C-alpha positions in Angstrom: 69.6 -30.3 -62.3 66.5 -32.5 -62.6 67.5 -34.2 -59.4 67.8 -31.0 -57.5 64.4 -29.8 -58.9 62.8 -33.1 -57.8 64.2 -32.7 -54.3 62.8 -29.1 -54.1 59.4 -30.3 -55.4 59.3 -33.1 -52.8 60.2 -30.6 -50.0 57.5 -28.1 -51.2 55.0 -31.0 -51.2 55.9 -32.1 -47.7 55.8 -28.4 -46.5 52.4 -27.9 -48.1 51.1 -31.1 -46.7 52.3 -30.2 -43.2 50.7 -26.7 -43.5 47.4 -28.4 -44.7 47.5 -30.7 -41.7 48.1 -27.9 -39.3 45.3 -25.9 -40.8 43.0 -28.9 -40.4 44.0 -29.2 -36.7 43.4 -25.5 -36.1 40.0 -25.6 -37.9 38.8 -28.6 -35.8 39.9 -27.1 -32.5 37.0 -26.1 -30.2 35.9 -22.5 -30.5 37.1 -20.1 -27.8 34.7 -18.2 -25.6 35.3 -15.2 -27.8 33.8 -17.1 -30.8 30.6 -17.8 -28.8 27.6 -15.5 -29.6 24.6 -15.3 -27.3 22.1 -12.6 -28.3 19.8 -11.0 -25.6 16.4 -9.9 -26.8 14.6 -7.4 -24.5 11.1 -5.9 -24.8 12.1 -2.3 -25.4 15.7 -1.1 -26.0 14.7 2.5 -25.2 13.4 1.9 -21.6 15.7 2.6 -18.6 14.7 -0.7 -17.1 15.7 -2.7 -20.1 18.9 -0.6 -20.5 19.8 -2.0 -17.0 19.1 -5.5 -18.2 21.3 -4.9 -21.2 24.1 -3.5 -19.0 24.2 -6.6 -17.0 24.3 -8.8 -20.1 27.1 -6.6 -21.5 29.2 -7.0 -18.4 28.7 -10.8 -18.4 29.8 -10.8 -22.0 33.0 -9.0 -21.1 33.7 -11.2 -18.1 33.0 -14.4 -19.9 34.5 -13.4 -23.3 31.2 -13.9 -25.1 29.7 -11.9 -28.0 26.4 -10.5 -26.8 24.3 -8.7 -29.5 21.8 -6.4 -27.7 18.5 -6.8 -29.5 14.9 -5.7 -29.0 12.0 -3.6 -30.4 11.5 0.1 -29.8 8.3 -0.5 -27.8 6.9 -3.2 -25.6 3.8 -3.2 -27.8 5.7 -4.3 -30.9 5.1 -8.0 -30.4 5.5 -8.9 -34.1 8.8 -7.0 -34.1 10.1 -9.1 -31.3 9.1 -12.4 -33.0 11.0 -11.3 -36.1 14.0 -10.4 -34.1 13.9 -13.9 -32.4 13.6 -15.7 -35.7 16.5 -13.7 -37.2 18.7 -14.3 -34.1 18.1 -18.0 -34.3 18.9 -18.0 -38.0 22.4 -16.8 -37.1 23.1 -20.1 -35.3 24.1 -18.6 -31.9 25.2 -20.8 -29.0 22.0 -19.8 -27.1 19.4 -17.0 -26.9 18.3 -15.0 -23.9 14.8 -13.4 -24.3 12.3 -11.4 -22.3 9.0 -12.3 -24.0 6.7 -9.3 -24.7 3.5 -11.2 -24.7 2.9 -14.6 -23.2 0.5 -16.1 -25.8 2.0 -14.6 -28.9 5.6 -15.7 -28.1 4.7 -19.2 -27.1 5.0 -20.9 -30.6 8.0 -18.8 -31.8 9.9 -19.8 -28.6 8.9 -23.5 -29.1 10.2 -23.4 -32.6 13.4 -21.6 -31.7 14.1 -24.1 -28.9 14.3 -26.9 -31.5 17.4 -25.3 -32.8 19.1 -23.6 -29.8 18.9 -23.3 -26.0 16.4 -20.6 -25.0 16.9 -18.8 -21.6 13.9 -16.7 -20.5 14.1 -13.6 -18.3 11.6 -11.3 -16.6 8.4 -12.4 -18.3 6.9 -15.8 -19.1 5.5 -17.2 -22.3 3.1 -20.0 -23.2 6.0 -22.4 -23.7 7.7 -25.2 -21.8 10.8 -25.0 -24.0 12.9 -22.7 -21.8 16.1 -24.4 -20.7 16.1 -22.0 -17.7 14.0 -19.0 -16.6 15.2 -16.1 -14.5 12.7 -13.7 -13.1 11.3 -11.9 -10.2 8.6 -13.9 -8.4 6.0 -11.5 -9.8 3.1 -12.9 -7.7 5.2 -12.2 -4.6 6.0 -8.8 -6.1 2.3 -8.0 -6.2 1.9 -9.1 -2.6 4.8 -6.8 -1.6 3.0 -4.0 -3.4 -0.3 -4.6 -1.6 1.6 -4.6 1.8 3.3 -1.4 0.9 0.1 0.3 -0.2 -1.7 -0.8 2.9 1.1 0.6 5.1 1.0 3.9 3.2 -2.8 4.2 3.6 -2.5 3.4 7.3 0.1 6.0 7.8 -1.9 8.7 6.0 -5.2 7.8 7.9 -4.2 7.4 11.5 -3.6 3.7 11.3 -6.9 2.9 9.5 -6.3 0.6 6.6 -9.5 1.2 4.7 -10.9 2.9 1.6 -11.0 2.4 -2.1 -7.9 1.3 -4.1 -7.2 0.8 -7.8 -4.9 -1.2 -10.0 -3.5 0.1 -13.3 -1.7 -2.4 -15.6 0.4 -1.2 -18.6 -0.7 -3.8 -21.1 -3.0 -6.9 -21.2 -1.4 -10.3 -21.7 2.1 -9.7 -20.4 3.0 -12.6 -18.1 4.9 -10.6 -15.5 2.2 -7.9 -15.2 -0.7 -10.4 -14.9 1.2 -12.2 -12.1 1.8 -8.9 -10.3 -1.9 -8.1 -10.5 -2.8 -11.6 -9.3 -0.5 -11.3 -6.2 -1.8 -7.8 -5.5 -5.5 -8.9 -5.6 -4.9 -12.1 -3.6 -3.0 -10.1 -0.8 -5.8 -7.5 -0.6 -8.4 -10.3 -0.2 -6.4 -12.2 2.3 -5.0 -9.5 4.6 -6.8 -6.2 4.0 -10.6 -6.5 4.2 -11.0 -2.7 4.7 -9.5 -2.0 1.2 -11.9 -2.3 -1.7 -10.6 -2.7 -5.2 -12.9 -0.4 -7.2 -11.0 -0.3 -10.5 -8.8 -2.8 -12.4 -7.7 -0.9 -15.5 -5.5 -1.8 -18.5 -3.6 0.9 -20.4 -1.8 0.8 -23.8 1.8 1.0 -22.5 2.0 4.8 -22.6 2.6 7.0 -19.6 0.1 9.6 -20.8 -2.6 6.9 -20.7 -1.7 6.0 -17.2 -2.0 9.7 -16.3 -5.4 10.0 -17.9 -6.7 6.8 -16.2 -5.5 7.9 -12.8 -6.9 11.5 -13.3 -10.3 10.0 -14.2 -10.2 7.7 -11.1 -9.3 10.5 -8.8 -12.1 12.7 -10.1 -14.8 9.9 -10.0 -13.8 8.4 -6.6 -13.4 10.9 -3.7 -12.7 8.0 -1.3 -9.8 6.7 -3.4 -7.0 6.0 -0.9 -4.4 4.2 -3.1 -3.2 3.0 -6.5 -0.9 0.3 -7.6 0.8 1.1 -10.9 2.4 -2.2 -11.9 5.3 -1.1 -14.1 7.7 1.8 -14.6 5.8 3.5 -17.3 2.4 3.4 -15.5 4.1 4.6 -12.3 5.4 7.6 -14.2 1.9 8.5 -15.5 0.1 7.9 -12.3 2.7 9.8 -10.3 2.2 12.7 -12.6 -1.6 12.6 -11.9 -0.9 12.5 -8.1 1.4 15.5 -8.4 -0.9 17.6 -10.6 -3.8 17.0 -8.3 -1.7 17.9 -5.1 -2.5 14.5 -3.6 0.9 13.6 -2.4 0.5 11.9 1.0 -3.3 11.7 0.6 -3.5 9.1 -2.1 -0.9 6.4 -1.7 0.9 5.1 -4.8 3.1 2.0 -5.2 5.0 1.7 -8.4 7.1 -1.1 -9.9 10.7 -0.6 -10.9 12.6 2.7 -10.8 14.2 5.5 -12.8 15.3 9.0 -12.0 11.8 10.4 -12.3 10.3 7.8 -10.0 13.1 8.2 -7.4 12.4 12.0 -7.4 8.6 11.2 -6.9 9.6 9.0 -4.0 11.8 11.7 -2.5 9.0 14.3 -2.9 6.4 12.0 -1.3 4.4 11.6 -4.5 5.1 7.9 -4.5 4.8 5.9 -1.3 7.0 3.1 -2.4 8.6 1.2 -5.3 8.8 -2.5 -5.7 12.3 -2.8 -7.2 13.6 -5.8 -9.1 17.2 -6.7 -9.9 17.3 -6.2 -13.7 21.1 -6.0 -13.8 21.3 -9.5 -12.3 18.7 -10.8 -14.8 20.9 -9.7 -17.7 24.2 -10.9 -16.2 22.9 -14.2 -15.0 20.9 -14.7 -18.1 24.0 -14.7 -20.2 26.0 -16.7 -17.7 23.2 -19.4 -17.6 22.9 -19.4 -21.4 26.7 -20.0 -21.7 26.6 -22.9 -19.3 23.5 -24.4 -21.0 25.2 -24.2 -24.4 28.0 -26.3 -23.0 25.6 -29.0 -21.8 26.1 -28.0 -18.2 23.2 -28.5 -15.8 21.3 -25.2 -15.0 18.5 -24.4 -12.6 15.1 -24.5 -14.3 13.8 -21.5 -12.4 15.7 -18.7 -10.6 14.0 -16.0 -8.5 16.1 -12.8 -8.9 14.3 -11.1 -6.0 12.2 -8.0 -5.3 12.4 -5.3 -2.6 10.0 -2.6 -1.4 11.9 0.8 -1.5 10.6 3.7 0.6 11.9 7.1 1.5 13.0 5.6 4.8 15.3 2.8 3.3 16.4 4.2 0.0 19.8 5.1 1.2 20.6 1.6 2.5 23.6 0.3 0.5 21.7 -2.7 -1.0 18.8 -0.6 -2.0 21.0 2.2 -3.3 22.7 -0.3 -5.6 19.4 -1.3 -7.1 18.3 2.3 -7.6 21.6 3.4 -9.1 22.9 0.5 -11.2 26.1 0.9 -13.2 25.2 1.2 -16.9 28.9 1.1 -18.2 
């Protein structure tokens, strides 16, 4: 009986050892794509523009089998909130992080620190950091030039071919890298190509559409020779568009906005807005995750990627390429 028990004990030991070895092999096996987490941190999870970015990232996660937590503050003005979100995301030891910095100077050091622990992929807006493994964005200086060309064309069309008069620039917030670059490109293009257009106001708002509305209304009242306005992001374009509509100035004061949503497309259809400089936020989100995954595997990725910008007018808004930018899939 002792002999049988001894055999059984040896068999149990061998089985247990084999199971333990198998468990060890399974534990040391490389993680599957489904085990990879790459958070994306946007500026404002409530904005339509950022919802498009998140939709692109979500689709990339599904296609690549990657977990993509969708993170961000409730407003672009919440800089400290985004810094905390970044720190918490890095503490979770993800494979990489994709981020659209809210404010260039404030996010510089936090991104530097985060990059000592994980690959950081930047999208949309820059930061005072050289620690990005890759950066995917619209060429915002070129976007500003496109806006200047669009505004000049609208003013010429409304004034018998004469491209002259006063124009204004309204920026949503100070210090945002992408917005500062758009302003730079706009002003450079005016100086280089349109000597008849005089920039009489260069205003900053507080990120609120109502502030854009109030600034534009004051400009319209104080400047009877005002011929055009460039509102350099979606929220400002909403507010300034409202001011143009309320003052019955559609077709008289040209307005170029940046980005699009249902309200801005309606303004475009109604002639309140002359044109929209439209980016490709879906691609930013999708390619941001795709690039982050490649970087996390040690693969070589491009340091800088221009995701493009297009001037949308009432004349070209039905073109298939433009329609896809105006009506992205948010599934």
